[in-house]
PDB file of C-alpha atoms and ligand atoms in Angstrom:
ATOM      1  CA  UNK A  45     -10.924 -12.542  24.762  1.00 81.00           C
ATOM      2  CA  UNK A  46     -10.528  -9.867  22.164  1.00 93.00           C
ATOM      3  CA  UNK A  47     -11.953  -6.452  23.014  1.00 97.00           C
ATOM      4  CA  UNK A  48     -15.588  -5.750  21.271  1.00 98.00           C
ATOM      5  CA  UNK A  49     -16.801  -2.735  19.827  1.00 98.00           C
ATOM      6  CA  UNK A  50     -20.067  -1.862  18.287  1.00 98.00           C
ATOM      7  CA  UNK A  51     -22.074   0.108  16.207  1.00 98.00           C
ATOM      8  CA  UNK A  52     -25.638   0.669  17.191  1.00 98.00           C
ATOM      9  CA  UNK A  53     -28.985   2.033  15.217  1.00 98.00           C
ATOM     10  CA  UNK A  54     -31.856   1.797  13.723  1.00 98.00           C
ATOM     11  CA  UNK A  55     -31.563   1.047  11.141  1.00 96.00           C
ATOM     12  CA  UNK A  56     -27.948   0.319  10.920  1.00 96.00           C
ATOM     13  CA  UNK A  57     -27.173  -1.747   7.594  1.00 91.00           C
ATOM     14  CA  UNK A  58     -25.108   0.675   5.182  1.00 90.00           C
ATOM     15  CA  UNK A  59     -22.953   1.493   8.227  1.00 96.00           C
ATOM     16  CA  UNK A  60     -19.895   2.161   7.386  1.00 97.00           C
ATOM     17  CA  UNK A  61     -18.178   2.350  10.490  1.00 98.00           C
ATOM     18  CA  UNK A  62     -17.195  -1.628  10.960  1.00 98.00           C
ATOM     19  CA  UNK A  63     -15.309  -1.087   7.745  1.00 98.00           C
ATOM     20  CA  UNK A  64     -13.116   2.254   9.007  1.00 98.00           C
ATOM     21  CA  UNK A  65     -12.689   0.680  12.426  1.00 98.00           C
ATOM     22  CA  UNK A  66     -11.127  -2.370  11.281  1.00 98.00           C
ATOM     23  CA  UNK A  67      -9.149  -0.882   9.006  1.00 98.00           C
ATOM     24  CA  UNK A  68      -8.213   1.685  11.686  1.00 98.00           C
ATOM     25  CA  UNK A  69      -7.207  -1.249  14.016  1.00 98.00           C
ATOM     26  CA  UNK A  70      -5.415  -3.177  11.061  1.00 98.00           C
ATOM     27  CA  UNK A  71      -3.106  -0.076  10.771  1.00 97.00           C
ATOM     28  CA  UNK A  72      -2.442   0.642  14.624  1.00 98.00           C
ATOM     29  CA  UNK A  73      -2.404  -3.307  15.154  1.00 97.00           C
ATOM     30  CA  UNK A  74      -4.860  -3.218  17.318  1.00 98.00           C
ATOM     31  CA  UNK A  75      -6.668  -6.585  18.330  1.00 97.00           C
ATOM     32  CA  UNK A  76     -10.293  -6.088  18.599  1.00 98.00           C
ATOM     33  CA  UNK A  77     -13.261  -6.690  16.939  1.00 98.00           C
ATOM     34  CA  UNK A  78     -16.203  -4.020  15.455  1.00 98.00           C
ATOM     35  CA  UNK A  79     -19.390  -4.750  14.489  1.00 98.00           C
ATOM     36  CA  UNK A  80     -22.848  -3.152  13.611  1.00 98.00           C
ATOM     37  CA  UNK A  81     -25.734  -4.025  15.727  1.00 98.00           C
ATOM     38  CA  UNK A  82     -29.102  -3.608  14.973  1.00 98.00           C
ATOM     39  CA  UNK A  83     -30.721  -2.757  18.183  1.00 98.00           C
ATOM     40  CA  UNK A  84     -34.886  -2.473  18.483  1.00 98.00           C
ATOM     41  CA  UNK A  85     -36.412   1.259  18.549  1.00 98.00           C
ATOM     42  CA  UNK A  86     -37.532   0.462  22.352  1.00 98.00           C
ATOM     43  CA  UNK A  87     -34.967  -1.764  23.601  1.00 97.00           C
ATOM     44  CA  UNK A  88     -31.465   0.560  23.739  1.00 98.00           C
ATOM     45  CA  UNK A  89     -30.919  -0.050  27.251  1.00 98.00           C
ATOM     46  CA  UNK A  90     -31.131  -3.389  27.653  1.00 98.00           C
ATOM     47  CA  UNK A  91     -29.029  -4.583  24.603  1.00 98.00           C
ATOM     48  CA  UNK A  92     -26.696  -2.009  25.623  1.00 98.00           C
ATOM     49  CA  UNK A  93     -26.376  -3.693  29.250  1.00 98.00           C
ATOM     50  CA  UNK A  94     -26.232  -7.177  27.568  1.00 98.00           C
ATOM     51  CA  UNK A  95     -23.055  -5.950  24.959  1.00 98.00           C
ATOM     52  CA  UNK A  96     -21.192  -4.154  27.884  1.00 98.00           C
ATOM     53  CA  UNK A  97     -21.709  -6.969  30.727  1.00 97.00           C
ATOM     54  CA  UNK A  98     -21.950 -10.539  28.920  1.00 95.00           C
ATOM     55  CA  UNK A  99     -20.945  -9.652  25.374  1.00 95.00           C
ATOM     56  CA  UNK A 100     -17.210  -8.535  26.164  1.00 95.00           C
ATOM     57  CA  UNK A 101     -18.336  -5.172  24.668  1.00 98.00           C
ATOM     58  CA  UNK A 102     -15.218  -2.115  25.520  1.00 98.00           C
ATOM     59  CA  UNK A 103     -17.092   0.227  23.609  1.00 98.00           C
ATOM     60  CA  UNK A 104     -19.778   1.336  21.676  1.00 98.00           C
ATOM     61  CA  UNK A 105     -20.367   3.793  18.493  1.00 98.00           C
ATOM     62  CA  UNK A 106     -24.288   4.851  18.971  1.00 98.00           C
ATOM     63  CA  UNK A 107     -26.025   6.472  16.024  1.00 97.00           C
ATOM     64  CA  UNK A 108     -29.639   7.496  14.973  1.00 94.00           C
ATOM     65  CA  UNK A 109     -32.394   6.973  16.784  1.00 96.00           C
ATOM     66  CA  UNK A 110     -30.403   6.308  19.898  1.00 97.00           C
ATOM     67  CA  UNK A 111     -27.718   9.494  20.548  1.00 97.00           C
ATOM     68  CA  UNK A 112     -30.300  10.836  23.777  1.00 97.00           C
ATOM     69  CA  UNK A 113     -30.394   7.715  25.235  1.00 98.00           C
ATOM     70  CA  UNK A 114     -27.008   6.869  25.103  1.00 98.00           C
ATOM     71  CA  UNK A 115     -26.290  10.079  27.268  1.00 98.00           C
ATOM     72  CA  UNK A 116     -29.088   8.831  29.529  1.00 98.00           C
ATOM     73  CA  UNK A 117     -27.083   5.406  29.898  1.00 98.00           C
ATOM     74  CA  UNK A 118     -23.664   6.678  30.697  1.00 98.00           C
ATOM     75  CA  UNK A 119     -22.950   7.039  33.967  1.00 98.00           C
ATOM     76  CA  UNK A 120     -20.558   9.870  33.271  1.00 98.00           C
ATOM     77  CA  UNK A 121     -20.101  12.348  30.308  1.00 98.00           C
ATOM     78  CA  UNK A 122     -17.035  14.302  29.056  1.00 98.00           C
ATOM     79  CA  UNK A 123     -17.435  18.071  28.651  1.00 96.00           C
ATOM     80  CA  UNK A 124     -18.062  17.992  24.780  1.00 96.00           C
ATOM     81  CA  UNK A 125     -21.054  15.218  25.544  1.00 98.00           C
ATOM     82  CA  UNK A 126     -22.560  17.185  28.278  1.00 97.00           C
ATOM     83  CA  UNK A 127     -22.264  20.011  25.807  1.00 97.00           C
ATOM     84  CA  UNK A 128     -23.881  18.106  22.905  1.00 97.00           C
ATOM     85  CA  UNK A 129     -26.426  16.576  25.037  1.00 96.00           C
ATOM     86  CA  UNK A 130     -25.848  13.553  23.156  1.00 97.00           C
ATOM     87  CA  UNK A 131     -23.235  10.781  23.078  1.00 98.00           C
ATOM     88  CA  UNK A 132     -21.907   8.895  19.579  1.00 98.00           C
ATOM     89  CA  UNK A 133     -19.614   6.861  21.714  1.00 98.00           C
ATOM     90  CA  UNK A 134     -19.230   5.102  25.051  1.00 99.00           C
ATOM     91  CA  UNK A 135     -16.898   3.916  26.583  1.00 98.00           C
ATOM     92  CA  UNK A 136     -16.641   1.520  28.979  1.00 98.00           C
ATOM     93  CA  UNK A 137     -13.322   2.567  32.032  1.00 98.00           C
ATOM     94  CA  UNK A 138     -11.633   0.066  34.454  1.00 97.00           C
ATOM     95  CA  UNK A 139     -13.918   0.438  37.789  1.00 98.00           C
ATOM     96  CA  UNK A 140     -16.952  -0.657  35.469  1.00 97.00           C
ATOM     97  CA  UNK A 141     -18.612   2.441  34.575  1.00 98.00           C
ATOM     98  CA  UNK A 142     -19.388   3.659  31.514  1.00 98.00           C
ATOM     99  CA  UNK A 143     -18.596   7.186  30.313  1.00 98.00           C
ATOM    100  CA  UNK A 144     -20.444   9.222  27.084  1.00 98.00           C
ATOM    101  CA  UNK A 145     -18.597  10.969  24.584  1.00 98.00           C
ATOM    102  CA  UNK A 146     -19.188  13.051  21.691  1.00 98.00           C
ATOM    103  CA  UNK A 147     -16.331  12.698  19.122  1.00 98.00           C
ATOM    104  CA  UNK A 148     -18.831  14.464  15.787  1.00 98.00           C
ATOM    105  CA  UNK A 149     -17.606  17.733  16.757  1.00 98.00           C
ATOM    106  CA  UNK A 150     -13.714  17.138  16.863  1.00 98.00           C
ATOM    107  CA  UNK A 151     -14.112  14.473  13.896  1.00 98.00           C
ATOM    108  CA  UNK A 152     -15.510  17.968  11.428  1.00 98.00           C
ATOM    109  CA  UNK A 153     -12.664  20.029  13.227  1.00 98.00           C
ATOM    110  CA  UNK A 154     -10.436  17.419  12.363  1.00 98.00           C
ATOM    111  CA  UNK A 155     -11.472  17.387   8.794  1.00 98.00           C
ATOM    112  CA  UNK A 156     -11.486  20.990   8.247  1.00 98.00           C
ATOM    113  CA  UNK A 157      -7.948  20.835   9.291  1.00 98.00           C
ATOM    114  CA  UNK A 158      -7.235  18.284   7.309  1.00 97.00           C
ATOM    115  CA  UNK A 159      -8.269  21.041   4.579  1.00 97.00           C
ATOM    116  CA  UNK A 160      -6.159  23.742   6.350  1.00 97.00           C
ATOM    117  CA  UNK A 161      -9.406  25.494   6.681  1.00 98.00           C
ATOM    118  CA  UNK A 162      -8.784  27.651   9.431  1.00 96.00           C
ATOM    119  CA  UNK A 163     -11.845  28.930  11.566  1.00 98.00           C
ATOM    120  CA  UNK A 164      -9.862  31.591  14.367  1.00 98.00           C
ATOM    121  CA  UNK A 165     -10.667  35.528  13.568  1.00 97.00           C
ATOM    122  CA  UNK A 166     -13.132  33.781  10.892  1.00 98.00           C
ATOM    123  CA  UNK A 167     -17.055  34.631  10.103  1.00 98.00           C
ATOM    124  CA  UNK A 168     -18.757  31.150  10.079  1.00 98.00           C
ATOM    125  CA  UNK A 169     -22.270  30.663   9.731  1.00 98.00           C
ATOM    126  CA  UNK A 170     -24.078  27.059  11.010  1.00 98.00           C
ATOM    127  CA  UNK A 171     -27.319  26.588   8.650  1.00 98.00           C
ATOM    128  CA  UNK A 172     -30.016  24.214  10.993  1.00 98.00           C
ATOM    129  CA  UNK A 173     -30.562  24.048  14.514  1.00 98.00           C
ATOM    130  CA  UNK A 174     -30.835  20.141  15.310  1.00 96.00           C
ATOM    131  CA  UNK A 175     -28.946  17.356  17.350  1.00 94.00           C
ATOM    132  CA  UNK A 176     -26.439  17.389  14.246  1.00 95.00           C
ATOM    133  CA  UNK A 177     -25.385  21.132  15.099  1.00 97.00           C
ATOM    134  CA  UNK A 178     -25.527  21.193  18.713  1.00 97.00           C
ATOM    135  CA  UNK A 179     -23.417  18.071  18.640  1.00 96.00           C
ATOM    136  CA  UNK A 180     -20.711  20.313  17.211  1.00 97.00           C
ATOM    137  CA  UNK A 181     -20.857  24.017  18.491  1.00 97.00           C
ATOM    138  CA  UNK A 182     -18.184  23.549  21.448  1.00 96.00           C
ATOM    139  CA  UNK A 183     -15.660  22.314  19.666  1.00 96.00           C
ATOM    140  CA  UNK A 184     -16.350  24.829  16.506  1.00 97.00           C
ATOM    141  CA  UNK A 185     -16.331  27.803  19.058  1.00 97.00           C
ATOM    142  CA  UNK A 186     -12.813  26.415  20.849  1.00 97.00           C
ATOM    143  CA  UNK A 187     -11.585  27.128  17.112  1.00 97.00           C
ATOM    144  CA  UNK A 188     -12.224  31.004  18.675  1.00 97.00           C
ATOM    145  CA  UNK A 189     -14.308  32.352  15.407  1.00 98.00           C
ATOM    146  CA  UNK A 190     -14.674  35.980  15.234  1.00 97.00           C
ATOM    147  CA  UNK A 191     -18.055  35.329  15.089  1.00 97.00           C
ATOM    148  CA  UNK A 192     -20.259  32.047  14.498  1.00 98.00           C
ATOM    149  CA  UNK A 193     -24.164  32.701  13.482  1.00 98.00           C
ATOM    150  CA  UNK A 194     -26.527  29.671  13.595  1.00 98.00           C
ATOM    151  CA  UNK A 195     -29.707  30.567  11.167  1.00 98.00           C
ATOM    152  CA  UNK A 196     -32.587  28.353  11.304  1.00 98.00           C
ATOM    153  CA  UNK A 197     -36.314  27.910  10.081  1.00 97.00           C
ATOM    154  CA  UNK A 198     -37.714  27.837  13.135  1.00 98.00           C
ATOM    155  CA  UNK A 199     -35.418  31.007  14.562  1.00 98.00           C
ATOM    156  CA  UNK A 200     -36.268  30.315  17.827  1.00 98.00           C
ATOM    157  CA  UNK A 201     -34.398  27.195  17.746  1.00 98.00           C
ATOM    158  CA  UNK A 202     -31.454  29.214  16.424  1.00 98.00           C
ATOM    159  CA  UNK A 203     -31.702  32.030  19.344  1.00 98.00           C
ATOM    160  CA  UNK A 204     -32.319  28.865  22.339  1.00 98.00           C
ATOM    161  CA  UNK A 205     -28.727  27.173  20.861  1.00 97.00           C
ATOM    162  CA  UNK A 206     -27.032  30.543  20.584  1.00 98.00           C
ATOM    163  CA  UNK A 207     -28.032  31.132  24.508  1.00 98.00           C
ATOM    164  CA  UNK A 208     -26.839  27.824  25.417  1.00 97.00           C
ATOM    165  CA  UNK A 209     -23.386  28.238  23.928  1.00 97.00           C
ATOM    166  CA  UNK A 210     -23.230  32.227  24.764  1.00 97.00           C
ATOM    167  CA  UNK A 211     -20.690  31.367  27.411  1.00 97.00           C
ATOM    168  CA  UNK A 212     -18.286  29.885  24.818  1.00 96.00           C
ATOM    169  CA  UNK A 213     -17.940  32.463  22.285  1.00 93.00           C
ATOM    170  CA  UNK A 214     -19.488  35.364  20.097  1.00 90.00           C
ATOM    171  CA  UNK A 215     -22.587  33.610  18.473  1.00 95.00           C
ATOM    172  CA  UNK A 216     -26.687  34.571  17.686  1.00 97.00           C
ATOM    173  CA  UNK A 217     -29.106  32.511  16.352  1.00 98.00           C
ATOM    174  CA  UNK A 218     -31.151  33.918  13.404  1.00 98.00           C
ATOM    175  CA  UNK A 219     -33.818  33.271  10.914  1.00 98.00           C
ATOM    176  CA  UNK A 220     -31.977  32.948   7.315  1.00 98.00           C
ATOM    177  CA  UNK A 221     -33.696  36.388   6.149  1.00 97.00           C
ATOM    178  CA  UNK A 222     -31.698  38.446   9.157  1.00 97.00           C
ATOM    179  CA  UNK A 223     -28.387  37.231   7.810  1.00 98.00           C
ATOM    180  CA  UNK A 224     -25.713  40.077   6.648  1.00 96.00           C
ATOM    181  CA  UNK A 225     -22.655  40.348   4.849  1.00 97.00           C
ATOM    182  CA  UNK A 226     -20.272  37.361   3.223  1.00 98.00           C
ATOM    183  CA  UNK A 227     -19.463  34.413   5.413  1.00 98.00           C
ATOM    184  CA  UNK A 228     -15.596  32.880   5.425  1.00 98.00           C
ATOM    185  CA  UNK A 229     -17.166  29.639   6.390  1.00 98.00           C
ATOM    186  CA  UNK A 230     -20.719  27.992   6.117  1.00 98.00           C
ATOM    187  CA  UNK A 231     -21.666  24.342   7.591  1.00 98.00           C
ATOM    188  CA  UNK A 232     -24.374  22.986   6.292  1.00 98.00           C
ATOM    189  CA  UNK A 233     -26.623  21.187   9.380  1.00 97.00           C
ATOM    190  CA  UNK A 234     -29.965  20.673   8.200  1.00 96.00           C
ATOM    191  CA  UNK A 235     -31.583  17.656   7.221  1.00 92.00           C
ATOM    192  CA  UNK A 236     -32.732  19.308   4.311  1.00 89.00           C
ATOM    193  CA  UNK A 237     -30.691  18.212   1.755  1.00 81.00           C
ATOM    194  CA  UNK A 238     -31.996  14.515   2.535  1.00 81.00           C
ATOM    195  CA  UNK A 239     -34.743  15.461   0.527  1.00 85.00           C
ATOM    196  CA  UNK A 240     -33.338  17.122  -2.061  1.00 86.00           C
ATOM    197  CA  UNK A 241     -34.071  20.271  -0.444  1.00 91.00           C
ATOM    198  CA  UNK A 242     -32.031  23.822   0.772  1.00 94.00           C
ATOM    199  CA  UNK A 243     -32.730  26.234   3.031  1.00 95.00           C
ATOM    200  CA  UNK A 244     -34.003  29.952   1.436  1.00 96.00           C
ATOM    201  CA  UNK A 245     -30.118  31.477   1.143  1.00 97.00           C
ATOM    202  CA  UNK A 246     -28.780  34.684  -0.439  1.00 97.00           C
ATOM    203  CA  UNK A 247     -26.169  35.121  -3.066  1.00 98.00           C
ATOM    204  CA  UNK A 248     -24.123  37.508  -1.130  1.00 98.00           C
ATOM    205  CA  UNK A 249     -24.046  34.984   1.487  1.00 98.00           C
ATOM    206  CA  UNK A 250     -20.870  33.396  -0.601  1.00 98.00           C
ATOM    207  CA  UNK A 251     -17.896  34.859  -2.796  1.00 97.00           C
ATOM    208  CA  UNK A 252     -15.198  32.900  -4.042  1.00 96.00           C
ATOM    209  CA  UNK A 253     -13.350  32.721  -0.848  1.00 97.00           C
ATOM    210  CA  UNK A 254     -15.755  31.261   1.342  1.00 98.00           C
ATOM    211  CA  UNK A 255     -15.955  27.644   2.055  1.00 98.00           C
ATOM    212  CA  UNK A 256     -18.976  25.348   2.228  1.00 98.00           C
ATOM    213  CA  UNK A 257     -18.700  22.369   4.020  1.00 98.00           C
ATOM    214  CA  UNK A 258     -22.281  20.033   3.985  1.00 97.00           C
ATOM    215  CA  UNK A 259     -22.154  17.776   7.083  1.00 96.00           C
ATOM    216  CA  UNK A 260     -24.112  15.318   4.145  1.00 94.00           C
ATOM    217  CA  UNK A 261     -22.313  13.494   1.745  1.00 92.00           C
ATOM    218  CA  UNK A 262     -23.002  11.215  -0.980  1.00 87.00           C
ATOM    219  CA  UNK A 263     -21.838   9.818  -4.357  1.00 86.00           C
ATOM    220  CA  UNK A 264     -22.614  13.215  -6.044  1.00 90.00           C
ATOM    221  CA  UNK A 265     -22.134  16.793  -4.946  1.00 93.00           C
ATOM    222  CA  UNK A 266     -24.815  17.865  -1.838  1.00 94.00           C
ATOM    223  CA  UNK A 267     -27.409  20.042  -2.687  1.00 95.00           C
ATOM    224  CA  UNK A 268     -26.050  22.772  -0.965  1.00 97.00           C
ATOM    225  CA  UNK A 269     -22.589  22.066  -2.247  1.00 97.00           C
ATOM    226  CA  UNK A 270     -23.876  22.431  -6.082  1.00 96.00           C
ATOM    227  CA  UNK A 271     -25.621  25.751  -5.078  1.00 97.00           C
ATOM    228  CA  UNK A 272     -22.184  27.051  -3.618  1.00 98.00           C
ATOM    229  CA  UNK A 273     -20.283  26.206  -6.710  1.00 98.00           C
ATOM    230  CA  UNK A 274     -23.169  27.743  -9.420  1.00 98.00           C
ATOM    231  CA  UNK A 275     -22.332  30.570  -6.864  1.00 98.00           C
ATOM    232  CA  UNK A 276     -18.256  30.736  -7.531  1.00 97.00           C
ATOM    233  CA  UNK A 277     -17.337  28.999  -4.341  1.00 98.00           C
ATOM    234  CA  UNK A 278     -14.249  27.020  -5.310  1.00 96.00           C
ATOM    235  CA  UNK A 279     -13.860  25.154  -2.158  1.00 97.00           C
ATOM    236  CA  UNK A 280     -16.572  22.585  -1.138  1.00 98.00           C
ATOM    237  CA  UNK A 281     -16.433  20.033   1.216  1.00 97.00           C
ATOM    238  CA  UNK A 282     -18.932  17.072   2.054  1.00 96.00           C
ATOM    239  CA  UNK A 283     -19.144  15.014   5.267  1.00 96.00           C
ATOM    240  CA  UNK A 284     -17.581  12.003   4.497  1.00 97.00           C
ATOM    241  CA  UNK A 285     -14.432  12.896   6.335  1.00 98.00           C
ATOM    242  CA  UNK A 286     -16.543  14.532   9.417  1.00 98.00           C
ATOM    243  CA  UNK A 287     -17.425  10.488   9.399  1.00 98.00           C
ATOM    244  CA  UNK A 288     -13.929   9.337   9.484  1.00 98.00           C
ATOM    245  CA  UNK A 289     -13.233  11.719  11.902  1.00 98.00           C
ATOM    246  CA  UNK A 290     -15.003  11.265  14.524  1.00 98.00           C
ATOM    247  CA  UNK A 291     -14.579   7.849  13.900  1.00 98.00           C
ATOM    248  CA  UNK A 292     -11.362   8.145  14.518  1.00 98.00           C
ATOM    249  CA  UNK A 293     -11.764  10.607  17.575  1.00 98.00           C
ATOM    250  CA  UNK A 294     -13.561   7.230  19.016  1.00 98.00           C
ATOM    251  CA  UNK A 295     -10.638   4.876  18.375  1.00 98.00           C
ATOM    252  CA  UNK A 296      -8.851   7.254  20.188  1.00 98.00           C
ATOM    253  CA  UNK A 297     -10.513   7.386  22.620  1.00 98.00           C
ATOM    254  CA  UNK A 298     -10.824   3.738  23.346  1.00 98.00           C
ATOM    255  CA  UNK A 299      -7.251   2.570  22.345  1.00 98.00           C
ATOM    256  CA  UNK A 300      -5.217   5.585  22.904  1.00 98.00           C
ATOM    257  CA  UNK A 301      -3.686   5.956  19.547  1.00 98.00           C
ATOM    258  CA  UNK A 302      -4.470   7.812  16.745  1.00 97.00           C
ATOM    259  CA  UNK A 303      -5.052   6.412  13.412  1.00 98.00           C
ATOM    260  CA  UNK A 304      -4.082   7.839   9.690  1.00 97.00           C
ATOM    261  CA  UNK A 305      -7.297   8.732   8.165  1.00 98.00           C
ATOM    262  CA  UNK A 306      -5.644   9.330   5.128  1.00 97.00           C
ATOM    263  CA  UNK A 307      -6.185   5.501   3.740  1.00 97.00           C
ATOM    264  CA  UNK A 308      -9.965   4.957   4.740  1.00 97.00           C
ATOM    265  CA  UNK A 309     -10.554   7.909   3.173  1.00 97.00           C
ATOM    266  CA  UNK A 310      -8.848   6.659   0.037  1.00 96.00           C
ATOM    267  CA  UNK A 311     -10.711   3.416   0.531  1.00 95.00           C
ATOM    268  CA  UNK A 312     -14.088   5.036   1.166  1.00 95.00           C
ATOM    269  CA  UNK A 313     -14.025   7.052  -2.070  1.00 91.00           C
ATOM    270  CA  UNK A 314     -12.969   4.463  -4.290  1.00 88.00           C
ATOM    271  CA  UNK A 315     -15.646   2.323  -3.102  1.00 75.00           C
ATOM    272  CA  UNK A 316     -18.429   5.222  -3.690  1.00 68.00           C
ATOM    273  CA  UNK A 317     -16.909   5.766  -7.397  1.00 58.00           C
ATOM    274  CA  UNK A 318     -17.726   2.087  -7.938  1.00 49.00           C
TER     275      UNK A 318
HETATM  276  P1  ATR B 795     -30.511  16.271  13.213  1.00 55.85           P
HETATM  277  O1  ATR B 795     -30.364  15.324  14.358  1.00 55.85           O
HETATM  278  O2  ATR B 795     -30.052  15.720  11.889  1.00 55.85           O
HETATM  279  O3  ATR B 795     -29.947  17.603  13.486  1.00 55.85           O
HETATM  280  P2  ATR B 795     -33.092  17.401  13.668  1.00 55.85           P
HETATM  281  O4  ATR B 795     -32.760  17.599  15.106  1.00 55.85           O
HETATM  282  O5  ATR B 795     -34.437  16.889  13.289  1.00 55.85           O
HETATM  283  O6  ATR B 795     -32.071  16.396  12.989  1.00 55.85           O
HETATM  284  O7  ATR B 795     -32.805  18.782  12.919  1.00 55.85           O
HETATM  285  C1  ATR B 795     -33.012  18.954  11.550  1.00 55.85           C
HETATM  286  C2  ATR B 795     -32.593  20.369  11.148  1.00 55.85           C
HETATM  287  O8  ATR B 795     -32.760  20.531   9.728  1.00 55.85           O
HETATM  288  C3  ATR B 795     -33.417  21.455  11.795  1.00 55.85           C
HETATM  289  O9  ATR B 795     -32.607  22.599  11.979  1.00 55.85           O
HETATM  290  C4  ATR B 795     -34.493  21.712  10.728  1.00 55.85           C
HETATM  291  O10 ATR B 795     -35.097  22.992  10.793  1.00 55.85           O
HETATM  292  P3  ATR B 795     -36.312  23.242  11.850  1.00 55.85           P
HETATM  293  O11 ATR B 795     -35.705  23.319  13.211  1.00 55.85           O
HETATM  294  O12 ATR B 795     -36.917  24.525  11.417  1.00 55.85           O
HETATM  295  O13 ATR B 795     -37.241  22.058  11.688  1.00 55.85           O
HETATM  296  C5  ATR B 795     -33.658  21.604   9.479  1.00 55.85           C
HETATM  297  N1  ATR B 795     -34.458  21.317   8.271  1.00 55.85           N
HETATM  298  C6  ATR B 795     -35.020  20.138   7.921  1.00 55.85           C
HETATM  299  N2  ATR B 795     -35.644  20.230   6.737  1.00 55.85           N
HETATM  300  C7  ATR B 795     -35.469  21.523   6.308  1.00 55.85           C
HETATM  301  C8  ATR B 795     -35.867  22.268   5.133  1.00 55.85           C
HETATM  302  N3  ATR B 795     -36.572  21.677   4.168  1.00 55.85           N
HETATM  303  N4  ATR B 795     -35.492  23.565   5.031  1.00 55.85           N
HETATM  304  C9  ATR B 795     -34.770  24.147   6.030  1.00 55.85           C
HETATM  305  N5  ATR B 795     -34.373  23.505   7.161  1.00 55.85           N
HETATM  306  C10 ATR B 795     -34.707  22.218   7.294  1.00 55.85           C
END
């Protein structure tokens, strides 16, 4: 039987992961098949048991509402899960169990690579303070910034992620009317720009040289990414390729091989200019 794979959410519809796995496993010639599932707000755990024990299921992507749960499922998490406190993918390993993973980090290291955006000795600041950003703190701090801020409305979500990652690297949470000096790098975290909306940031936050990379993306420029370029920032970056990252990170992860991302991406953007 081919191996399964699935996406699962609420709601799950515009996914766009079926599309950049298959064409991920076209490319490696991999045999399997990847789906979206919608599963119901209250019933993650048992569809989940149903996919992994009758449904032929290897592995699952796991997206809003269901990231907490999914860690709650696994029977086992990698460091970078245990980390996030939340899993995007499981996996499910030879003696039956089923191990949580967390591939969003690596997928926006992967992309900042990709734009030889290098984060060691750098200043980076982390705007929000939610399940998006502590999903990706380890692997940002294994980068080795010279410093990483997090700055947050509520700052004492900022200072509680800052403790809980002190052990990694030099970082403080913050409120975004304590923050100092020009940043090399800023990531954009918040949900803000969902609704149109940014966070209260300085000028002097940004000169030309710093990069702004908006874990959002969308047919125009983000919010945030417009106010960086009125600003003089002439690198911006949006999160389409975090989502091909960690995409990929996942097929890894399952198959063992590592796919080009260079052709979704291709793919992906053509089909938003239509
Ligand atoms: P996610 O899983 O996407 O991270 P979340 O855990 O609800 O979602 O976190 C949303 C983040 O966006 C939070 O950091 C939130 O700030 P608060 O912790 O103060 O709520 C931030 N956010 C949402 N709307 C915002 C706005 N209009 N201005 C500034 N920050 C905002």
């Amino acid at each position: 039987m081919t191996d399964r794979y699935a996406v699962v959410g609420n709601p799950i519809g515009h996914s766009k992961s079926p599309q950049i796995q298959m064409a991920f496993a076209a490319e490696t010639g991999e045999d399997i098949l990847y789906t979206a599932l919608l599963f119901p707000v209250d019933g993650f755990e048992r569809e989940a048991r149903m996919f992994f024990e009758h449904g032929g299921g290897k592995g699952m992507n796991v997206t809003v509402p269901f990231k907490e749960e999914a860690f709650r499922f696994a029977d086992s998490h990698t460091e970078r899960a245990s980390r996030a406190g939340a899993v995007n993918t499981l996996k499910l390993l030879d003696d039956g169990t089923i191990v949580g993973d967390n591939t969003d980090g690596a997928g926006l290291v992967a992309d900042l690579h990709r734009y030889s955006v290098s984060m060691k000795n750098r200043r980076i600041l982390i705007l929000g303070a939610g399940g998006a950003v502590r999903g990706v703190l380890q692997p940002i701090l294994s980068e080795q910034p010279a410093e990483l801020v997090i700055a947050n409305r509520t700052v004492s979500k900022a200072q509680a992620l800052a403790d809980d990652f002190a052990d990694l690297g030099t970082l403080k949470g913050c409120g975004f009317d304590e923050l100092e000096g020009t940043f090399d790098l800023i990531i954009n975290g918040t949900s803000a720009s969902l609704g149109g909306e940014l966070p209260p940031l300085k000028d002097s936050l940004v000169n030309a040289d710093t990069v702004t990379y908006d874990m959002m993306y969308g047919a125009d420029l983000t919010v945030f990414n417009a106010w960086a370029v009125e600003r003089g920032v002439a690198r911006t970056i949006d999160g389409l390729g975090m989502l091909v990252g960690q995409a990929a990170e996942a097929f890894h992860v399952w198959r063992g091989k590592r796919p080009d991302v260079e052709p979704v991406l291709a793919m992906l953007r053509g089909d938003r200019r239509r």
